[in-house]
PDB file of C-alpha atoms in Angstrom:
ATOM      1  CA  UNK A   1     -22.321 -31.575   6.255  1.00  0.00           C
ATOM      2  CA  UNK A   2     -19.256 -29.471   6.169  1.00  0.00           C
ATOM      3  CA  UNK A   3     -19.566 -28.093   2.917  1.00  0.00           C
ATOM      4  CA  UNK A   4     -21.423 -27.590  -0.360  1.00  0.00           C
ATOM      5  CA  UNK A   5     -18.938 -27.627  -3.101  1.00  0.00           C
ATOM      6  CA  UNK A   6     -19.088 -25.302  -6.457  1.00  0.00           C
ATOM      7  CA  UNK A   7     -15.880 -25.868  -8.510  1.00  0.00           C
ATOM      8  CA  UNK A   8     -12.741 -25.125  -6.862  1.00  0.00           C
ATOM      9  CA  UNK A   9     -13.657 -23.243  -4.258  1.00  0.00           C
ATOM     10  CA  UNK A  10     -15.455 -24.725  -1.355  1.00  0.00           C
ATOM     11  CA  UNK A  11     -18.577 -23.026   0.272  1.00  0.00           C
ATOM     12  CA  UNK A  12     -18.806 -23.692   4.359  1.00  0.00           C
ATOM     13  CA  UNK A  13     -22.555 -24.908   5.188  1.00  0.00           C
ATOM     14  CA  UNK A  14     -23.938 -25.983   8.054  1.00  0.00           C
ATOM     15  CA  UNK A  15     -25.117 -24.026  11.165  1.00  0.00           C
ATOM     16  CA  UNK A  16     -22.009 -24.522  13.438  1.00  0.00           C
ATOM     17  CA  UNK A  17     -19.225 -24.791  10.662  1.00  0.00           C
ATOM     18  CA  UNK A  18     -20.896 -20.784   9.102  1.00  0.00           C
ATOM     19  CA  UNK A  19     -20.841 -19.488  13.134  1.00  0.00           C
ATOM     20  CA  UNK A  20     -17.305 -20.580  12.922  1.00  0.00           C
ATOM     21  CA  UNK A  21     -16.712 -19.154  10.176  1.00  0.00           C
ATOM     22  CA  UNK A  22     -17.782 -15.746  11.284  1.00  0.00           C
ATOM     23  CA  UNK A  23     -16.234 -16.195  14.555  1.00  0.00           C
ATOM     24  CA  UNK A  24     -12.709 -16.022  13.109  1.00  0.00           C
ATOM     25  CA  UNK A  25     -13.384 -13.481  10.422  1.00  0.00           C
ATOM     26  CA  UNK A  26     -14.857 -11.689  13.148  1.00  0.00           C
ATOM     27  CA  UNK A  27     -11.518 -11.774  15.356  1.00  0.00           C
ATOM     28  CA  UNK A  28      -9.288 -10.708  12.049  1.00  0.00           C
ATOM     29  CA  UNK A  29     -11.490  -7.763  11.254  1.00  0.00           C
ATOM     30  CA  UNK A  30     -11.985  -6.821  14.987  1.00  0.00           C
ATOM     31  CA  UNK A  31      -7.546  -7.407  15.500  1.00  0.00           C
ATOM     32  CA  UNK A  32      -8.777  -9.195  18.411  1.00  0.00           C
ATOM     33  CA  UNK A  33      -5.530 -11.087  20.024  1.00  0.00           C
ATOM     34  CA  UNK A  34      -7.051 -14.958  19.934  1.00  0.00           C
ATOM     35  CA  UNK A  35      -5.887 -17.761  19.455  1.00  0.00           C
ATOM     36  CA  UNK A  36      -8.383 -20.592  18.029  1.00  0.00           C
ATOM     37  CA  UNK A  37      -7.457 -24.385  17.585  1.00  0.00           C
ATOM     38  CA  UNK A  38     -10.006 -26.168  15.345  1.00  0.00           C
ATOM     39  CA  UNK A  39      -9.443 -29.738  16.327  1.00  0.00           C
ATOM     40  CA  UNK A  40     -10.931 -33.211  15.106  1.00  0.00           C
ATOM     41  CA  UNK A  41     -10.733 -36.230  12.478  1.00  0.00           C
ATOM     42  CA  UNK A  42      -9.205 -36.511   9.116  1.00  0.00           C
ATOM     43  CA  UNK A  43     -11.764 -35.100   6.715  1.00  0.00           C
ATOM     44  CA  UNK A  44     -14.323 -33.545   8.753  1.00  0.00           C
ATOM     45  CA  UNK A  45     -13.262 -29.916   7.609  1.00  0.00           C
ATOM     46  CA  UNK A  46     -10.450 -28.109   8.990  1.00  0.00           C
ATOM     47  CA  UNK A  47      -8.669 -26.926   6.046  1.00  0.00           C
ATOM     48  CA  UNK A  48     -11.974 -26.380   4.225  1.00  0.00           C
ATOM     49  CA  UNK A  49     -12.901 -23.930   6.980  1.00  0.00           C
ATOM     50  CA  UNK A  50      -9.400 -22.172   6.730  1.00  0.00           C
ATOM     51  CA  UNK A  51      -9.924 -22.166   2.863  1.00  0.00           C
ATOM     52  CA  UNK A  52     -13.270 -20.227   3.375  1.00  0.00           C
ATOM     53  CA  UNK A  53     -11.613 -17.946   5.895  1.00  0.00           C
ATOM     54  CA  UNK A  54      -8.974 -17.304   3.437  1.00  0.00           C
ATOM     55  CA  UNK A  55     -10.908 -17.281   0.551  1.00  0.00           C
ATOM     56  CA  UNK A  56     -13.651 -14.402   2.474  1.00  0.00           C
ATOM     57  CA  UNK A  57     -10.396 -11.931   3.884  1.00  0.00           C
ATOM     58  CA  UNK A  58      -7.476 -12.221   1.515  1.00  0.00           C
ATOM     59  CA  UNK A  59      -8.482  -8.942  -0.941  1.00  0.00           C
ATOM     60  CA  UNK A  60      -9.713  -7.159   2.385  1.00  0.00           C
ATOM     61  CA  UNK A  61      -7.271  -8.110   4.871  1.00  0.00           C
ATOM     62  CA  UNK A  62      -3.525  -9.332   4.731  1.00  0.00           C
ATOM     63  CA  UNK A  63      -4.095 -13.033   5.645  1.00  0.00           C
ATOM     64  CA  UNK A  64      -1.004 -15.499   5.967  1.00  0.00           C
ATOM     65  CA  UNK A  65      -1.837 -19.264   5.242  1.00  0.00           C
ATOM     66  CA  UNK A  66       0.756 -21.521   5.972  1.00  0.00           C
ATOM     67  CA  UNK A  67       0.278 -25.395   5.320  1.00  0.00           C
ATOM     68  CA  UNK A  68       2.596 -26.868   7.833  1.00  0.00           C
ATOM     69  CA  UNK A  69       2.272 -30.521   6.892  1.00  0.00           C
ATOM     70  CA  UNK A  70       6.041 -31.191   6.064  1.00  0.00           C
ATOM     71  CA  UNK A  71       7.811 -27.897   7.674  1.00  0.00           C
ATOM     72  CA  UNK A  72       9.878 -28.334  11.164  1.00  0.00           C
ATOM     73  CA  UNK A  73       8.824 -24.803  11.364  1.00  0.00           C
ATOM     74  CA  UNK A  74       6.586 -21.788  11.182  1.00  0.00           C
ATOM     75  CA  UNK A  75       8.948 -19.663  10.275  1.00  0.00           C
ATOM     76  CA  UNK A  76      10.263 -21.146   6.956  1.00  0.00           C
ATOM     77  CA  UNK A  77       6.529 -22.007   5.692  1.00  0.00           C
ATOM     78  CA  UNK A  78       5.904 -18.097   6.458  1.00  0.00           C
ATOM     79  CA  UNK A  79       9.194 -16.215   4.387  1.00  0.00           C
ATOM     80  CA  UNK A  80       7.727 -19.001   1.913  1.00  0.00           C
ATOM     81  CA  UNK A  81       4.861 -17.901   1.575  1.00  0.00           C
ATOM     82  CA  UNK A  82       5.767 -13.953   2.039  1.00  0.00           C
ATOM     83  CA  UNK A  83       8.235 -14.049  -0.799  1.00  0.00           C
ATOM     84  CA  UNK A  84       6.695 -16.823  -3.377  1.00  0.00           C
ATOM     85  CA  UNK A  85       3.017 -15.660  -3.447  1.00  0.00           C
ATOM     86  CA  UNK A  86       1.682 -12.416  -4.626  1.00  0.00           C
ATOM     87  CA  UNK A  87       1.149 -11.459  -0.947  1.00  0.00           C
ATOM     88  CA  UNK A  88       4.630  -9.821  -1.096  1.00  0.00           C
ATOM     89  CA  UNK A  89       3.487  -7.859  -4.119  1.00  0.00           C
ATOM     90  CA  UNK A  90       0.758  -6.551  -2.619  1.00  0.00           C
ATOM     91  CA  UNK A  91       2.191  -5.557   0.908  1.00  0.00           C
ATOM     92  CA  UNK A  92       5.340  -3.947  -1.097  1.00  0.00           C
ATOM     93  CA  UNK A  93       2.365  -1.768  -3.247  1.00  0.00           C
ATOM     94  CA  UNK A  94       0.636  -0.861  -0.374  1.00  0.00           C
ATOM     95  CA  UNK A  95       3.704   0.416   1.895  1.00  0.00           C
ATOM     96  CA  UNK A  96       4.588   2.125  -1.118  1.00  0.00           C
ATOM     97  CA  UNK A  97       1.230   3.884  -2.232  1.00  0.00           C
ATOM     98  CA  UNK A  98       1.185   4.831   1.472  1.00  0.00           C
ATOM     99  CA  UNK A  99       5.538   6.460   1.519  1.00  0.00           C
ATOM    100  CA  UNK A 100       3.829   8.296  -2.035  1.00  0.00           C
ATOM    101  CA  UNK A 101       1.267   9.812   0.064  1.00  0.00           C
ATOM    102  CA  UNK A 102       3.599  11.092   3.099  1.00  0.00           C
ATOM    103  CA  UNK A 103       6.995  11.582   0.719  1.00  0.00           C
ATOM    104  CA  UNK A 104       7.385  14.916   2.148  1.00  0.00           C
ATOM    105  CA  UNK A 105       7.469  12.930   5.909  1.00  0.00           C
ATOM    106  CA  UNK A 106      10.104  10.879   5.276  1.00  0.00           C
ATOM    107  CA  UNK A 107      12.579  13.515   3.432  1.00  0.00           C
ATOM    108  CA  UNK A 108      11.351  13.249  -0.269  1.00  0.00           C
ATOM    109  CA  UNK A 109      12.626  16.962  -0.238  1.00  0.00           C
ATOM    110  CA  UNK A 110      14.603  19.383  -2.082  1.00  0.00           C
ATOM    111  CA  UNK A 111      17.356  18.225  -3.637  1.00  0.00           C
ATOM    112  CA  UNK A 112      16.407  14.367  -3.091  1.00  0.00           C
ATOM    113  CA  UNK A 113      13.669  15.184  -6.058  1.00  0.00           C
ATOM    114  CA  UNK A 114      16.416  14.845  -8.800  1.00  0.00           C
ATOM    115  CA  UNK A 115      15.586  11.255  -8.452  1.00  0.00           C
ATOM    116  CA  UNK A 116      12.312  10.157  -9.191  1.00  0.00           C
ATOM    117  CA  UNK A 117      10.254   8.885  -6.229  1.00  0.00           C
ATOM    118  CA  UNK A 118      10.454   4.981  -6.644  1.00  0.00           C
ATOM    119  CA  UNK A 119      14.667   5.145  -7.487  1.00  0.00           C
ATOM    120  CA  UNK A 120      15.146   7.426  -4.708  1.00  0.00           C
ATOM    121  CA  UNK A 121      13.148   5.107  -2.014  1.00  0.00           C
ATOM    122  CA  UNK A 122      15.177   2.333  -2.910  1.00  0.00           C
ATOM    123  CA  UNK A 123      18.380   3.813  -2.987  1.00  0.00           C
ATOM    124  CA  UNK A 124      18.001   6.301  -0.266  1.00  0.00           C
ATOM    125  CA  UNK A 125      15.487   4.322   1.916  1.00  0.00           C
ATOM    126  CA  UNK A 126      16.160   0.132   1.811  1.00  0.00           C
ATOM    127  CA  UNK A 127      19.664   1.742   1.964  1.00  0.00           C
ATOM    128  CA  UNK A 128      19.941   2.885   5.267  1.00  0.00           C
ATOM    129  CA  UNK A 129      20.277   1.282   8.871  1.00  0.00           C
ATOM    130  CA  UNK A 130      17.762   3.804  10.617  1.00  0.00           C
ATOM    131  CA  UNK A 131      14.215   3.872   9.816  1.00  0.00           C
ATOM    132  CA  UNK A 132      11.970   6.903  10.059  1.00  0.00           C
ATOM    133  CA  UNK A 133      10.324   6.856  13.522  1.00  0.00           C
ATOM    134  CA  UNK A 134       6.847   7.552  12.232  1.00  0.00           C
ATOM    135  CA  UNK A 135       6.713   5.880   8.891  1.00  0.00           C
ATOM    136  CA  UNK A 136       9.634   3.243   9.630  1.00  0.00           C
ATOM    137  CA  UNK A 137       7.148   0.387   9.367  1.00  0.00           C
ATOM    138  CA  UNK A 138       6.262   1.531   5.838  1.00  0.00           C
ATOM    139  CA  UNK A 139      10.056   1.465   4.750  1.00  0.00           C
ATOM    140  CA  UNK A 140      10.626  -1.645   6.142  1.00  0.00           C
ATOM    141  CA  UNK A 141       7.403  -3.426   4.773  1.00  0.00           C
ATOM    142  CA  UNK A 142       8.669  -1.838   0.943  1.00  0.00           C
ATOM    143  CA  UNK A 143      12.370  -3.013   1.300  1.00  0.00           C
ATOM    144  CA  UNK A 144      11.439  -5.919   3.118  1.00  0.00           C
ATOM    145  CA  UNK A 145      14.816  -5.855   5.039  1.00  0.00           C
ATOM    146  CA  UNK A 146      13.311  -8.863   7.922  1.00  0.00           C
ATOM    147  CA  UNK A 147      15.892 -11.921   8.785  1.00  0.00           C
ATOM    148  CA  UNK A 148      14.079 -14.722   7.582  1.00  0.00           C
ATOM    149  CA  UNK A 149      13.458 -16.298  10.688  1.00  0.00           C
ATOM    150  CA  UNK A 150      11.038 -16.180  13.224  1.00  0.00           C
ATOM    151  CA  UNK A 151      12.186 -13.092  15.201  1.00  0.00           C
ATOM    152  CA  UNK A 152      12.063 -11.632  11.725  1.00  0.00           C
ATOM    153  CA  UNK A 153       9.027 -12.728  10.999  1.00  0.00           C
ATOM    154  CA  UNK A 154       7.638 -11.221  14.051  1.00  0.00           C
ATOM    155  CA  UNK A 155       8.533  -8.012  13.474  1.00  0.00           C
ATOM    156  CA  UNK A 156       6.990  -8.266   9.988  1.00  0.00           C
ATOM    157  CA  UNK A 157       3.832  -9.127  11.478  1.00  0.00           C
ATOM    158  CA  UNK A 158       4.487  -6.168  14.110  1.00  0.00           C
ATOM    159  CA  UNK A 159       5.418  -3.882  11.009  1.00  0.00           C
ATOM    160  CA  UNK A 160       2.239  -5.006   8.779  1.00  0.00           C
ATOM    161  CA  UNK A 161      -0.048  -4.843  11.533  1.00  0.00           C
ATOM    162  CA  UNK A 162       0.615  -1.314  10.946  1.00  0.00           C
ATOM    163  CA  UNK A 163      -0.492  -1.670   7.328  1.00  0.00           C
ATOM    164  CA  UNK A 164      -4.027  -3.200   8.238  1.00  0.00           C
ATOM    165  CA  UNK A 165      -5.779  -6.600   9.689  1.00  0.00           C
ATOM    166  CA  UNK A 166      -3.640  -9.363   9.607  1.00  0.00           C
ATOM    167  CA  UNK A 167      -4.707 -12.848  10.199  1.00  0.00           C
ATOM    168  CA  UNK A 168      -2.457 -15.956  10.605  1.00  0.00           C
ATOM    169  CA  UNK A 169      -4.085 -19.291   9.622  1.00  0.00           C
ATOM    170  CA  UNK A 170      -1.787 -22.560  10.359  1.00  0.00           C
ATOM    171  CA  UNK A 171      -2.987 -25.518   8.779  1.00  0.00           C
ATOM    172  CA  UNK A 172      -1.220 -29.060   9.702  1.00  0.00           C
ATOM    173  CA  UNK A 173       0.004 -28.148  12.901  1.00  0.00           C
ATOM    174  CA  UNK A 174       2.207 -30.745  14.090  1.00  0.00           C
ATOM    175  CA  UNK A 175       3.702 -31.649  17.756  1.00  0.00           C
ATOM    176  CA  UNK A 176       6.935 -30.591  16.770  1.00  0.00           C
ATOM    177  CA  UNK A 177       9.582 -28.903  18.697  1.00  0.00           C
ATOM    178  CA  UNK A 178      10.506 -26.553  15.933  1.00  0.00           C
ATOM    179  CA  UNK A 179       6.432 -25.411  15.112  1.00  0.00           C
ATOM    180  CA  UNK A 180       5.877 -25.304  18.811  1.00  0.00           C
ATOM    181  CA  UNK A 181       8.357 -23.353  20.046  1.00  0.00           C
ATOM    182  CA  UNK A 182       7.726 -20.706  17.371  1.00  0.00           C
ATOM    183  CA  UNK A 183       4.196 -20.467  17.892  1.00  0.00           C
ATOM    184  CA  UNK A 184       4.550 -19.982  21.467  1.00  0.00           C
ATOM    185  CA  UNK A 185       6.936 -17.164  20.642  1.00  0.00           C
ATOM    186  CA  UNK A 186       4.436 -15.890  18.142  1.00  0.00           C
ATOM    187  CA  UNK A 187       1.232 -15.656  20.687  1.00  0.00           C
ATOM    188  CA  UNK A 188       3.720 -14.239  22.935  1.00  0.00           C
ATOM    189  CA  UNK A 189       5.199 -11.586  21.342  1.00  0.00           C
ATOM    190  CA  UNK A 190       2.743 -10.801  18.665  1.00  0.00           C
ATOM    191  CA  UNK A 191      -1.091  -9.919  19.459  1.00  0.00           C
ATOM    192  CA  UNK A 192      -2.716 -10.923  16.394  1.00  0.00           C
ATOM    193  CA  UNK A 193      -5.347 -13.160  15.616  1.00  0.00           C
ATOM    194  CA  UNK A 194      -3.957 -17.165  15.106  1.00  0.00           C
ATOM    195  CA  UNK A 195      -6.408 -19.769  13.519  1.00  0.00           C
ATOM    196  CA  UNK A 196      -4.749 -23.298  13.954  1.00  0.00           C
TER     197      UNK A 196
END
């Protein structure tokens, strides 16, 4: 058996659906850079297993989940689910908890201190064209200022990386030109862990 349910929330059981199971958390926490295809019939688990994964990493880890089923492409499932879900919330709080620490990095000096800290960020900060070299990926991640397509998307996942462990789990993968081409770009130019 795949699973044993309680509620909502599915539990994985079974000897070689739980190894699976830590297999790919494994690979998020570890930021290894694989790519793992879970393959086979209509009801015998897949999205249960990427549930679980989910379900174990999100409050940990910045996990993506992106149902595919009727998207002609990765990248508008992903600014989706960035901007629609709480995950931008939380990856906005983060990059800005982490500019509060380092203010005094990224010119939160002097005269810039008539404004209080979050009015100053986004006027001085998601303002601008160049990004501070060390903390840049912080600045970006708060004002979010990514194209919403895939090379933008990319370089959010290049940014958050940055940020901590980042997982991307595709669900409904389709032979599609538009989903292919994108994930090939993705593997390619992103090392990150990808659960299909």
């Amino acid at each position: 058996y795949t699973v044993i349910r309680f509620g909502e929330k599915s539990k994985v059981a079974g000897k070689l659906w739980t190894q699976t199971l830590k297999k790919i958390e494994d690979v998020i926490i570890k930021r290894k850079d694989e790519v793992i295809t879970i393959v086979g019939s209509p009801g015998m688990g897949k999205t249960t297993l990427l549930n679980a994964v989910y379900d174990s990493l999100f409050s940990t880890n910045y996990i993506i989940y992106l149902d595919l089923v009727n998207s002609p492409s990765i990248s508008s499932s992903a600014w989706r689910f960035v901007k629609v879900t709480k995950f931008y919330e939380r990856v906005k709080a983060n990059a800005f908890n982490l500019l509060l620490e380092h203010k005094k990095d990224i010119g939160y000096v002097s005269f810039a201190k008539i404004r209080e800290f979050p009015n100053w960020l986004r006027h001085a900060v998601c303002e601008k064209e160049n990004w501070d070299e060390e903390w840049g990926f912080a600045e970006r991640l708060y004002c979010m200022p990514y194209e919403e397509n895939i090379e933008g998307f990319i370089e959010f996942l290049k940014d958050l990386q940055r940020l901590g462990n980042v997982g991307l789990l595709l669900d409904e993968m389709k032979l599609e030109e538009g989903q292919l081409k994108e994930l090939h770009k993705l593997i390619n130019e992103v090392s990150l862990p990808v659960i299909i």
